[in-house]
Coordinates of C-alpha atoms in Angstrom, one line a residue:
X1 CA 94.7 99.7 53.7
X2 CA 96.5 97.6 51.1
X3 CA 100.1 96.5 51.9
X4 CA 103.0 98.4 50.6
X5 CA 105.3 95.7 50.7
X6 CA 107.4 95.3 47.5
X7 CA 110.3 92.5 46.9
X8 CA 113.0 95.7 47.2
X9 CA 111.4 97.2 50.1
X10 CA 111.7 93.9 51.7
X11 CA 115.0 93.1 50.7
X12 CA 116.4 96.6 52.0
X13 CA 114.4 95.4 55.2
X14 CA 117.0 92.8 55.9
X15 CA 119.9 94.0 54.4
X16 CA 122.0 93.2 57.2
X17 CA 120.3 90.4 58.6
X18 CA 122.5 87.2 59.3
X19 CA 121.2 83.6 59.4
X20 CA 121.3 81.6 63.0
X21 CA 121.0 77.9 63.1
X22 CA 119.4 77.1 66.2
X23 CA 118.5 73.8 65.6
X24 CA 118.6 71.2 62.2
X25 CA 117.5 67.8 62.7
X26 CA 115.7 66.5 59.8
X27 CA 112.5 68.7 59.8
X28 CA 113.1 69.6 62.7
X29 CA 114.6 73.0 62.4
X30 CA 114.8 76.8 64.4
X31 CA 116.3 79.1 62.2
X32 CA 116.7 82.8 63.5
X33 CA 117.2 85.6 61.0
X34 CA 118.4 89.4 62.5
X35 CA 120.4 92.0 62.2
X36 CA 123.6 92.2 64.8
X37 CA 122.7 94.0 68.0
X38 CA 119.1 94.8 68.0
X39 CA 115.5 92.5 67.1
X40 CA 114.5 95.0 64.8
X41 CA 112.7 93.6 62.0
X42 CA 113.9 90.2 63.4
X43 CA 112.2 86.0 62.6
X44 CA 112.8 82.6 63.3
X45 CA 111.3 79.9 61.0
X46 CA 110.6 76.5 63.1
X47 CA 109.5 73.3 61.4
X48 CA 108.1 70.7 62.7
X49 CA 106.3 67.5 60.8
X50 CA 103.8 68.9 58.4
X51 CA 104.3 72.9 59.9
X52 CA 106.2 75.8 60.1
X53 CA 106.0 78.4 62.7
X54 CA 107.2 82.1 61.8
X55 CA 107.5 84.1 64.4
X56 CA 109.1 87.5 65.1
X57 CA 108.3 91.6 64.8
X58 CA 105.5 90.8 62.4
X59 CA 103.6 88.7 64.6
X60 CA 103.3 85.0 64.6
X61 CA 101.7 82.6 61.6
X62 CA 101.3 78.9 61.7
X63 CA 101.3 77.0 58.3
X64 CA 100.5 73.2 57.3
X65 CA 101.1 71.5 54.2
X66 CA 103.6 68.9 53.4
X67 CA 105.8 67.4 55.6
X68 CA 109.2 69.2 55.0
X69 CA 107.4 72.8 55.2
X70 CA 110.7 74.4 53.3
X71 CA 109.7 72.5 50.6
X72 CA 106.8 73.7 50.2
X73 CA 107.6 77.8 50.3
X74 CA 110.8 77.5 48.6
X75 CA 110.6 79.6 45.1
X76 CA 112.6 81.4 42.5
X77 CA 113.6 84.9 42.7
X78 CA 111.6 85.4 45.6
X79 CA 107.9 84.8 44.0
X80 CA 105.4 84.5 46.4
X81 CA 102.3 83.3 46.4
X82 CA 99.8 85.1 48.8
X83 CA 96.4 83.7 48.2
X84 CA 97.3 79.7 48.0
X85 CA 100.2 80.5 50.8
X86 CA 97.5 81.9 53.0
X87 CA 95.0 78.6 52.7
X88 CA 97.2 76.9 54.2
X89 CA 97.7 79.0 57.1
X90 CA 96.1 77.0 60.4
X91 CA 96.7 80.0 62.8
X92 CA 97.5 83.7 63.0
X93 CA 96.8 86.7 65.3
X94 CA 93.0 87.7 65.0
X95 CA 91.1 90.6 66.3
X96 CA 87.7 90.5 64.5
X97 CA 85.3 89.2 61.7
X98 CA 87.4 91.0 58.8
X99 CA 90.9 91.7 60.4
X100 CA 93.5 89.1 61.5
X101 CA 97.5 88.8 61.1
X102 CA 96.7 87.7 57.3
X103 CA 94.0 90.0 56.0
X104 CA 92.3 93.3 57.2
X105 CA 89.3 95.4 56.3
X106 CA 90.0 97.7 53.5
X107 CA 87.5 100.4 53.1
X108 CA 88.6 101.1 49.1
X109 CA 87.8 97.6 48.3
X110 CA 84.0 97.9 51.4
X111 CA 83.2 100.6 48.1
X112 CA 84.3 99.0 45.4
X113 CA 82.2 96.2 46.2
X114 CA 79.0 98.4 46.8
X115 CA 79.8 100.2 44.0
X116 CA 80.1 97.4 41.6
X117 CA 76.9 95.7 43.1
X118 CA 74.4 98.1 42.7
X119 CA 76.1 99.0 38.9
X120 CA 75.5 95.3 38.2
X121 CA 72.0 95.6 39.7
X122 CA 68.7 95.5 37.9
X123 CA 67.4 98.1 40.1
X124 CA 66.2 100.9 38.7
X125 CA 67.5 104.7 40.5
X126 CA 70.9 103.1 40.8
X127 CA 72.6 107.0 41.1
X128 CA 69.5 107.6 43.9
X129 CA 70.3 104.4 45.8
X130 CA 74.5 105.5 45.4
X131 CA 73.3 108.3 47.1
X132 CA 71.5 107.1 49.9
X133 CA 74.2 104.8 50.6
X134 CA 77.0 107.8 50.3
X135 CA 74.4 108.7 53.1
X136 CA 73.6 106.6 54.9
X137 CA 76.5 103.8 55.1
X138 CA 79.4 105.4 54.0
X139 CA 79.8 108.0 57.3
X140 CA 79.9 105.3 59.5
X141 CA 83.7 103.9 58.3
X142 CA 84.7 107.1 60.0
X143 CA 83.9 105.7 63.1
X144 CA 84.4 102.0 63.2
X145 CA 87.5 100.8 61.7
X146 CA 87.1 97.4 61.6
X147 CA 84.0 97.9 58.8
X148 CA 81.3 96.1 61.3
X149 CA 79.0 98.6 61.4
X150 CA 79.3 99.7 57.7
X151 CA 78.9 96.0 57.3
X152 CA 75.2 96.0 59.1
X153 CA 74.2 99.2 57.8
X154 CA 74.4 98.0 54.3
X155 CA 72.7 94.5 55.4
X156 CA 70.0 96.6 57.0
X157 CA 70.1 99.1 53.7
X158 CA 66.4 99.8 52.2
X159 CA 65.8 101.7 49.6
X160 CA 62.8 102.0 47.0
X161 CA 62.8 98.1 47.3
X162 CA 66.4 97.8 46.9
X163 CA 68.5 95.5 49.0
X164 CA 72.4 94.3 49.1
X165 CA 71.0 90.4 49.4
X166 CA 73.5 87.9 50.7
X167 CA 76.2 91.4 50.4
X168 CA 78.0 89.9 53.8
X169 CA 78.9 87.0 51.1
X170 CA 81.4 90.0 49.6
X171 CA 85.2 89.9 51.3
X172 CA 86.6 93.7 52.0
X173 CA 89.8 92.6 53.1
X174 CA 93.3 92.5 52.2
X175 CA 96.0 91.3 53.2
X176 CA 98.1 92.6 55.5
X177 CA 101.6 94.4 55.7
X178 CA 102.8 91.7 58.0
X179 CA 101.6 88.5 56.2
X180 CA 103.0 90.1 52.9
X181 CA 106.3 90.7 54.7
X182 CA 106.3 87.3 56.5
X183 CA 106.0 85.8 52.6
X184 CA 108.8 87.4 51.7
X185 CA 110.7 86.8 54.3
X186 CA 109.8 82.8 54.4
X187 CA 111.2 82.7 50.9
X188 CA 114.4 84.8 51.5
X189 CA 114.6 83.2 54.8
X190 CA 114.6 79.5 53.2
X191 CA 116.7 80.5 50.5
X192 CA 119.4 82.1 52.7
X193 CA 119.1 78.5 54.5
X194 CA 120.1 76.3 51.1
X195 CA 123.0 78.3 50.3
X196 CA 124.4 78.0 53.8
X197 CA 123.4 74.9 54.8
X198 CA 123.5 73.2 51.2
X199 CA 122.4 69.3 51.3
X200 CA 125.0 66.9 51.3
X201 CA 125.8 65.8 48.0
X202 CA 124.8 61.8 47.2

């Protein structure tokens, strides 16, 4: 399912969240970010050398890029950059072939991508073979939501000569709800940072 995380949803998110220095020693840092009284929608952002750890309700995501890690997710007006931001994540939650903390197996996109490869197809019966497919492949994302079986179905799909070759090449995910909100919240989180913790001046 694609995320429904928006800049203003995320900012309403942590209205009321206040900004805990735990530790800030060079780049080595523990920042914790929550709202007085409860963990609710709670993170910390811990750098070390060359990473940053955030960790809290929306699981745990491990990045590595340049040394000072702040430097490297710091951006205006909260832009964020999910594609290149998430190349240089090194670890995250992960359940399956097409689902971790980061991405997830999106059944719109599984379609679109079927869809758009037998329209681009020299096969001829492309509305037969959309058919056999609404058939044959289709019923089985009712039943297996992480897209596996869908997946082999259409590997295994024969139709009139018709094959998805080299298909499993095709990425039905999307990222997550929690790695959107985590991107969000490493910007706000490192921007909250600088204004209270502003570097000394030279």
């Amino acid at each position: 399912m694609p995320h429904d995380v928006t800049k203003e949803s995320f900012l309403s998110d942590v209205s009321a969240h206040n900004i805990s220095v735990l530790q800030n020693e060079g780049l080595y840092r523990h920042i914790r970010f929550k709202r007085p009284g409860t963990m609710c929608m709670h993170f910390d952002l811990i750098t070390i050398p060359g990473k940053l750890i955030y960790t809290g309700d929306m699981g745990t995501f491990v990045f590595e890029r340049l040394p000072d890690m702040f430097d490297f997710f710091r951006s205006d007006d909260l832009k964020i950059n999910l594609s290149y931001w998430c190349q240089k994540l090194i670890a995250s939650e992960c359940n399956g072939r097409w689902a971790s903390g980061a991405k997830e197996f999106c059944r719109k996109k599984f379609i679109r991508n079927i869809v758009q490869w037998i329209r681009e197809s020299d096969a001829t019966g492309r509305a037969e073979i959309l058919s056999e497919v609404r058939r044959s492949v289709l019923p089985l994302l009712e039943e297996d939501d992480s897209g596996m079986a869908a997946m082999v179905a259409v590997h295994e799909f024969r139709h009139n000569g018709f094959v998805f070759s080299d298909f499993f090449d095709t990425d039905p995910t999307e990222y997550t709800t929690r790695f959107v909100w985590c991107c969000y919240a490493l910007a706000w989180g490192i921007e909250l940072y600088d204004k209270a913790l502003p570097e000394p001046k030279p």
